[in-house]
mmCIF file of C-alpha atoms and ligand atoms in Angstrom:
data_model
loop_
_atom_site.group_PDB
_atom_site.id
_atom_site.type_symbol
_atom_site.label_atom_id
_atom_site.label_comp_id
_atom_site.label_asym_id
_atom_site.label_seq_id
_atom_site.Cartn_x
_atom_site.Cartn_y
_atom_site.Cartn_z
ATOM 1 C CA MET A 10 -13.296 -5.090 7.705
ATOM 2 C CA LEU A 11 -10.090 -6.200 6.840
ATOM 3 C CA PHE A 12 -9.751 -8.665 4.213
ATOM 4 C CA GLY A 13 -6.091 -10.461 3.594
ATOM 5 C CA ALA A 14 -4.690 -10.978 7.117
ATOM 6 C CA GLY A 15 -1.953 -12.989 6.168
ATOM 7 C CA GLY A 16 0.001 -9.964 6.202
ATOM 8 C CA PRO A 17 2.005 -8.536 8.687
ATOM 9 C CA LEU A 18 0.435 -4.824 8.186
ATOM 10 C CA THR A 19 -2.993 -5.741 10.087
ATOM 11 C CA PRO A 20 -2.904 -4.635 13.152
ATOM 12 C CA ASP A 21 -1.210 -1.564 12.243
ATOM 13 C CA ILE A 22 -4.259 -0.933 10.047
ATOM 14 C CA GLU A 23 -5.995 -2.135 13.626
ATOM 15 C CA GLU A 24 -4.112 0.239 15.339
ATOM 16 C CA SER A 25 -5.393 3.521 12.851
ATOM 17 C CA CYS A 26 -8.820 2.269 12.883
ATOM 18 C CA THR A 27 -8.629 1.932 16.737
ATOM 19 C CA ARG A 28 -7.224 5.726 17.218
ATOM 20 C CA ARG A 29 -9.669 6.661 13.870
ATOM 21 C CA GLY A 30 -12.514 5.559 16.487
ATOM 22 C CA ILE A 31 -13.246 2.948 13.877
ATOM 23 C CA GLU A 32 -14.241 -0.686 14.792
ATOM 24 C CA VAL A 33 -12.926 -3.883 12.915
ATOM 25 C CA ALA A 34 -15.218 -6.476 12.968
ATOM 26 C CA ALA A 35 -13.139 -9.266 11.678
ATOM 27 C CA ALA A 36 -10.263 -9.753 9.542
ATOM 28 C CA VAL A 37 -10.301 -12.399 7.095
ATOM 29 C CA MET A 38 -7.822 -14.855 6.179
ATOM 30 C CA ASN A 39 -8.207 -15.871 2.861
ATOM 31 C CA ARG A 40 -5.675 -18.068 2.130
ATOM 32 C CA ALA A 41 -4.270 -20.871 4.525
ATOM 33 C CA GLY A 42 -1.154 -19.794 6.790
ATOM 34 C CA PRO A 43 -0.420 -17.841 9.846
ATOM 35 C CA GLY A 44 -2.906 -15.030 10.373
ATOM 36 C CA TYR A 45 -1.744 -11.612 11.859
ATOM 37 C CA ALA A 46 -4.431 -8.871 14.972
ATOM 38 C CA LEU A 47 -4.064 -8.088 17.071
ATOM 39 C CA ASP A 48 -6.823 -10.155 18.840
ATOM 40 C CA ASP A 49 -6.488 -13.607 17.085
ATOM 41 C CA ALA A 50 -10.562 -13.950 17.988
ATOM 42 C CA LYS A 51 -10.804 -11.500 14.721
ATOM 43 C CA LEU A 52 -9.400 -13.236 11.998
ATOM 44 C CA VAL A 53 -12.531 -15.290 10.401
ATOM 45 C CA PRO A 54 -11.694 -18.295 7.683
ATOM 46 C CA LEU A 55 -12.995 -17.557 4.464
ATOM 47 C CA ALA A 56 -16.280 -20.116 4.566
ATOM 48 C CA ALA A 57 -17.123 -18.133 7.491
ATOM 49 C CA LEU A 58 -17.439 -14.602 6.294
ATOM 50 C CA ASP A 59 -22.042 -14.237 6.389
ATOM 51 C CA GLY A 60 -24.680 -12.114 5.343
ATOM 52 C CA ALA A 61 -23.231 -9.249 8.247
ATOM 53 C CA LEU A 62 -19.561 -9.439 7.360
ATOM 54 C CA LEU A 63 -20.112 -9.090 3.791
ATOM 55 C CA ALA A 64 -22.223 -5.873 4.266
ATOM 56 C CA LEU A 65 -19.203 -4.624 5.449
ATOM 57 C CA PRO A 66 -16.768 -2.008 4.031
ATOM 58 C CA PHE A 67 -13.191 -3.675 3.523
ATOM 59 C CA LEU A 68 -9.986 -2.528 3.199
ATOM 60 C CA CYS A 69 -6.865 -5.320 2.060
ATOM 61 C CA PRO A 70 -3.901 -4.984 4.359
ATOM 62 C CA LEU A 71 -1.057 -6.777 1.885
ATOM 63 C CA PHE A 72 1.248 -4.451 1.490
ATOM 64 C CA THR A 73 3.134 -6.532 -1.881
ATOM 65 C CA PRO A 74 0.816 -4.884 -4.814
ATOM 66 C CA ALA A 75 0.141 -7.825 -7.013
ATOM 67 C CA ASN A 76 -0.913 -10.038 -3.521
ATOM 68 C CA ARG A 77 -3.515 -6.773 -2.254
ATOM 69 C CA ARG A 78 -4.775 -6.754 -6.225
ATOM 70 C CA ALA A 79 -5.534 -10.662 -5.788
ATOM 71 C CA ALA A 80 -6.836 -10.575 -3.025
ATOM 72 C CA VAL A 81 -8.942 -7.155 -4.050
ATOM 73 C CA ALA A 82 -10.342 -9.454 -6.820
ATOM 74 C CA GLU A 83 -11.519 -12.066 -4.910
ATOM 75 C CA ALA A 84 -13.376 -9.710 -2.461
ATOM 76 C CA SER A 85 -15.190 -8.055 -5.280
ATOM 77 C CA ALA A 86 -16.044 -11.786 -6.927
ATOM 78 C CA LEU A 87 -17.562 -11.790 -3.308
ATOM 79 C CA GLY A 88 -19.396 -9.044 -3.200
ATOM 80 C CA LEU A 89 -17.242 -6.844 -0.801
ATOM 81 C CA ARG A 90 -17.046 -3.155 -1.389
ATOM 82 C CA PRO A 91 -13.990 -1.412 -0.535
ATOM 83 C CA ALA A 92 -14.096 1.157 2.399
ATOM 84 C CA ALA A 93 -13.501 5.315 1.911
ATOM 85 C CA ALA A 94 -9.637 6.156 2.351
ATOM 86 C CA LEU A 95 -8.310 5.023 5.979
ATOM 87 C CA VAL A 96 -5.836 7.967 7.144
ATOM 88 C CA ASP A 97 -3.893 7.170 10.625
ATOM 89 C CA PRO A 98 -4.973 10.994 12.324
ATOM 90 C CA THR A 99 -0.794 11.230 12.922
ATOM 91 C CA ALA A 100 -0.221 11.774 9.256
ATOM 92 C CA ILE A 101 -0.836 15.158 7.456
ATOM 93 C CA VAL A 102 -3.053 15.619 4.288
ATOM 94 C CA ALA A 103 -2.501 18.521 2.162
ATOM 95 C CA SER A 104 -6.886 19.746 1.635
ATOM 96 C CA SER A 105 -6.401 19.394 -2.257
ATOM 97 C CA ALA A 106 -5.009 16.041 -1.873
ATOM 98 C CA SER A 107 -7.067 13.292 -3.650
ATOM 99 C CA LEU A 108 -7.559 10.382 -2.219
ATOM 100 C CA ALA A 109 -9.465 7.148 -3.525
ATOM 101 C CA ASP A 110 -11.127 4.254 -2.451
ATOM 102 C CA GLY A 111 -9.481 1.667 -0.427
ATOM 103 C CA VAL A 112 -6.684 3.607 0.452
ATOM 104 C CA PHE A 113 -4.437 3.520 3.075
ATOM 105 C CA VAL A 114 -2.214 6.027 4.557
ATOM 106 C CA ALA A 115 -0.385 4.649 7.597
ATOM 107 C CA ALA A 116 1.096 7.023 10.985
ATOM 108 C CA GLY A 117 3.136 10.129 10.132
ATOM 109 C CA ALA A 118 2.872 9.651 6.438
ATOM 110 C CA ILE A 119 2.804 13.301 4.366
ATOM 111 C CA LEU A 120 0.921 13.982 1.694
ATOM 112 C CA ALA A 121 2.080 16.997 0.260
ATOM 113 C CA ALA A 122 -0.348 19.483 -2.388
ATOM 114 C CA LEU A 123 -2.285 17.713 -4.991
ATOM 115 C CA ALA A 124 -1.335 14.742 -4.524
ATOM 116 C CA ARG A 125 -3.745 11.768 -6.011
ATOM 117 C CA LEU A 126 -3.816 8.772 -4.921
ATOM 118 C CA GLY A 127 -5.179 5.903 -6.744
ATOM 119 C CA GLU A 128 -7.436 3.182 -5.526
ATOM 120 C CA HIS A 129 -6.002 0.649 -3.210
ATOM 121 C CA VAL A 130 -2.961 3.039 -2.894
ATOM 122 C CA LEU A 131 -1.018 1.904 0.518
ATOM 123 C CA VAL A 132 1.352 4.587 2.245
ATOM 124 C CA ASN A 133 3.464 3.214 4.849
ATOM 125 C CA ARG A 134 4.972 4.529 7.694
ATOM 126 C CA GLY A 135 6.041 7.977 7.722
ATOM 127 C CA ALA A 136 6.361 7.976 3.801
ATOM 128 C CA SER A 137 6.647 11.964 2.356
ATOM 129 C CA ILE A 138 4.377 11.925 -0.725
ATOM 130 C CA GLY A 139 5.386 15.217 -2.789
ATOM 131 C CA HIS A 140 3.532 17.768 -4.188
ATOM 132 C CA HIS A 141 2.123 16.484 -7.968
ATOM 133 C CA THR A 142 2.349 13.317 -7.197
ATOM 134 C CA GLU A 143 -0.208 11.108 -8.454
ATOM 135 C CA LEU A 144 0.169 7.113 -7.071
ATOM 136 C CA GLY A 145 -1.066 4.718 -9.338
ATOM 137 C CA THR A 146 -3.901 1.946 -8.281
ATOM 138 C CA PHE A 147 -2.213 -0.842 -5.988
ATOM 139 C CA ALA A 148 0.828 1.470 -5.684
ATOM 140 C CA SER A 149 2.617 -0.030 -1.752
ATOM 141 C CA ILE A 150 4.950 3.333 -0.798
ATOM 142 C CA GLY A 151 7.427 1.923 1.796
ATOM 143 C CA PRO A 152 7.751 3.452 5.780
ATOM 144 C CA GLY A 153 10.139 6.304 5.460
ATOM 145 C CA ALA A 154 10.272 6.245 1.740
ATOM 146 C CA VAL A 155 10.757 10.072 -0.128
ATOM 147 C CA LEU A 156 8.621 11.104 -2.939
ATOM 148 C CA THR A 157 9.582 14.479 -4.173
ATOM 149 C CA GLY A 158 7.175 16.405 -6.269
ATOM 150 C CA GLN A 159 6.234 15.768 -9.483
ATOM 151 C CA VAL A 160 6.887 11.628 -9.099
ATOM 152 C CA ARG A 161 4.494 9.312 -10.932
ATOM 153 C CA ILE A 162 4.563 6.043 -9.643
ATOM 154 C CA GLY A 163 2.402 3.571 -11.856
ATOM 155 C CA PRO A 164 -0.450 1.113 -10.690
ATOM 156 C CA GLY A 165 1.265 -1.815 -8.449
ATOM 157 C CA ALA A 166 4.879 -0.420 -8.509
ATOM 158 C CA MET A 167 6.135 -0.387 -4.610
ATOM 159 C CA ILE A 168 8.587 1.812 -3.493
ATOM 160 C CA GLY A 169 10.929 0.567 -1.087
ATOM 161 C CA ALA A 170 11.289 1.144 2.523
ATOM 162 C CA GLY A 171 13.574 4.976 2.840
ATOM 163 C CA ALA A 172 14.082 5.145 -0.796
ATOM 164 C CA VAL A 173 13.712 8.395 -2.772
ATOM 165 C CA VAL A 174 12.428 9.094 -5.964
ATOM 166 C CA CYS A 175 13.673 12.563 -7.563
ATOM 167 C CA PRO A 176 11.421 15.663 -9.002
ATOM 168 C CA GLY A 177 9.163 15.002 -11.876
ATOM 169 C CA VAL A 178 11.208 10.676 -11.821
ATOM 170 C CA THR A 179 8.468 7.657 -13.248
ATOM 171 C CA VAL A 180 8.256 4.865 -12.032
ATOM 172 C CA GLY A 181 6.288 2.258 -14.550
ATOM 173 C CA ALA A 182 4.014 -0.443 -13.965
ATOM 174 C CA ASP A 183 4.397 -3.072 -11.092
ATOM 175 C CA SER A 184 8.243 -1.784 -10.990
ATOM 176 C CA VAL A 185 9.952 -2.101 -7.538
ATOM 177 C CA VAL A 186 12.434 0.493 -6.029
ATOM 178 C CA ALA A 187 14.423 -1.567 -3.540
ATOM 179 C CA PRO A 188 15.053 0.688 0.537
ATOM 180 C CA GLY A 189 17.340 2.676 0.369
ATOM 181 C CA ALA A 190 17.338 3.153 -3.598
ATOM 182 C CA VAL A 191 18.193 6.839 -4.896
ATOM 183 C CA LEU A 192 15.979 6.863 -8.081
ATOM 184 C CA ARG A 193 17.300 10.196 -10.216
ATOM 185 C CA ARG A 194 15.905 8.555 -14.056
ATOM 186 C CA ASP A 195 12.961 6.697 -14.894
ATOM 187 C CA LEU A 196 12.158 3.635 -14.372
ATOM 188 C CA PRO A 197 10.400 1.473 -17.085
ATOM 189 C CA ASP A 198 7.545 -1.100 -16.986
ATOM 190 C CA GLY A 199 8.022 -4.440 -15.023
ATOM 191 C CA SER A 200 11.728 -3.593 -14.080
ATOM 192 C CA ARG A 201 14.120 -3.173 -10.078
ATOM 193 C CA ALA A 202 16.164 -0.790 -9.411
ATOM 194 C CA ALA A 203 18.499 -0.734 -6.117
ATOM 195 C CA GLY A 204 21.187 1.583 -4.875
ATOM 196 C CA ASN A 205 22.418 5.382 -5.109
ATOM 197 C CA PRO A 206 22.390 6.385 -7.648
ATOM 198 C CA ALA A 207 19.560 3.392 -8.709
ATOM 199 C CA VAL A 208 20.604 1.097 -11.222
ATOM 200 C CA ILE A 209 18.124 -1.569 -13.196
ATOM 201 C CA LEU A 210 18.582 -5.090 -11.873
ATOM 202 C CA GLY A 211 16.148 -6.864 -14.149
ATOM 203 C CA ARG A 212 12.347 -7.822 -13.948
ATOM 204 C CA PRO A 213 10.665 -7.698 -9.794
ATOM 205 C CA ARG A 214 10.751 -11.199 -8.170
ATOM 206 C CA LEU A 215 9.347 -10.714 -4.916
ATOM 207 C CA SER A 216 8.240 -7.467 -3.920
ATOM 208 C CA ALA A 217 8.145 -7.395 -0.313
HETATM 209 C C1 COA B 18 14.273 -5.074 -3.304
HETATM 210 C C2 COA B 18 13.286 -6.566 -3.353
HETATM 211 C C3 COA B 18 12.216 -6.279 -3.083
HETATM 212 C C4 COA B 18 14.081 -7.735 -3.624
HETATM 213 O O1 COA B 18 13.840 -8.408 -3.833
HETATM 214 P P1 COA B 18 14.345 -9.832 -5.376
HETATM 215 O O2 COA B 18 13.477 -9.395 -6.449
HETATM 216 O O3 COA B 18 14.335 -11.461 -4.461
HETATM 217 O O4 COA B 18 15.584 -9.279 -5.199
HETATM 218 P P2 COA B 18 16.628 -9.905 -4.147
HETATM 219 O O5 COA B 18 16.889 -10.114 -2.473
HETATM 220 O O6 COA B 18 17.505 -11.266 -4.055
HETATM 221 O O7 COA B 18 18.004 -8.845 -4.676
HETATM 222 C C5 COA B 18 18.526 -8.855 -5.860
HETATM 223 C C6 COA B 18 19.726 -8.078 -5.711
HETATM 224 O O8 COA B 18 19.740 -6.996 -5.708
HETATM 225 C C7 COA B 18 20.378 -6.405 -4.698
HETATM 226 N N1 COA B 18 19.605 -6.011 -3.790
HETATM 227 C C8 COA B 18 18.548 -6.121 -3.120
HETATM 228 N N2 COA B 18 18.156 -5.216 -2.158
HETATM 229 C C9 COA B 18 18.890 -4.004 -1.970
HETATM 230 C C10 COA B 18 19.444 -3.058 -1.676
HETATM 231 N N3 COA B 18 18.356 -2.354 -1.010
HETATM 232 N N4 COA B 18 20.025 -1.608 -2.113
HETATM 233 C C11 COA B 18 20.555 -2.099 -3.315
HETATM 234 N N5 COA B 18 21.135 -3.731 -3.638
HETATM 235 C C12 COA B 18 19.710 -4.024 -3.294
HETATM 236 C C13 COA B 18 20.505 -8.025 -3.680
HETATM 237 O O9 COA B 18 21.725 -7.451 -3.770
HETATM 238 C C14 COA B 18 21.201 -8.287 -4.919
HETATM 239 O O10 COA B 18 22.173 -8.608 -5.495
HETATM 240 P P3 COA B 18 22.610 -9.830 -6.269
HETATM 241 O O11 COA B 18 21.986 -10.184 -7.818
HETATM 242 O O12 COA B 18 24.246 -8.773 -7.061
HETATM 243 O O13 COA B 18 23.237 -10.879 -5.211
HETATM 244 C C15 COA B 18 14.153 -7.338 -1.654
HETATM 245 O O14 COA B 18 14.940 -7.049 -1.454
HETATM 246 C C16 COA B 18 13.486 -5.879 -0.529
HETATM 247 O O15 COA B 18 14.390 -4.934 -0.155
HETATM 248 N N6 COA B 18 12.342 -6.173 -0.122
HETATM 249 C C17 COA B 18 11.658 -5.452 0.924
HETATM 250 C C18 COA B 18 10.854 -3.796 0.145
HETATM 251 C C19 COA B 18 10.493 -3.369 1.769
HETATM 252 O O16 COA B 18 10.611 -1.697 1.251
HETATM 253 N N7 COA B 18 9.372 -3.339 1.877
HETATM 254 C C20 COA B 18 8.397 -2.740 2.795
HETATM 255 C C21 COA B 18 7.615 -3.441 3.513
HETATM 256 S S1 COA B 18 6.837 -2.369 4.999
#
């Protein structure tokens, strides 16, 4: 089951499930607003969650870390349990990488040796996660981002599409790296950086 179908990434996760031979029973709308699913018949309001659906493991398809964290808290309060990591079959995952529950790794991503992904991490299409890189819980990595080697991404941080994080650099918790940025120095918790070389712009406003 997918919990948080207001995120436009939902159909991509459904496609990964299809490629893995997993059936998505429902895409839960935990907020009012538009819902995204390959088949609208799968969209289910919170109020319609019954015993059978509540027994299913879930993944959260929201890219913005704060939204995903809130939705997961909501799902957990309902008694739902996170699914084991879902990895698109076109991704390449080192045998020495470790992936916690609730993780989603999208099509074409690469996880190099000894990469460690905490609970509910989201790695989008074609991102490259270098050796010895650690992604804290609820971190989101945008399409095509490159985390070189021995990078640390703090809990709830967001790396924009196509950004590059240089070797050994740490991105603080809940920080945002803008699309296309080249981050050469550590980024403190709760900050926002953009450009090449990336400069700190202040505190994050939006994450995605
Ligand atoms: C980076 C981002 C999170 C910042 O959002 P925000 O906090 O609302 O900030 P703004 O968009 O208002 O931009 C703030 C400043 O950063 C600059 N900026 C934003 N993105 C930038 C980028 N990629 N490169 C350089 N500068 C950038 C803006 O020009 C603006 O500068 P100004 O204050 O001088 O006008 C947002 O612009 C963004 O790109 N989100 C998408 C991230 C992504 O890749 N998601 C993937 C989803 S799958």
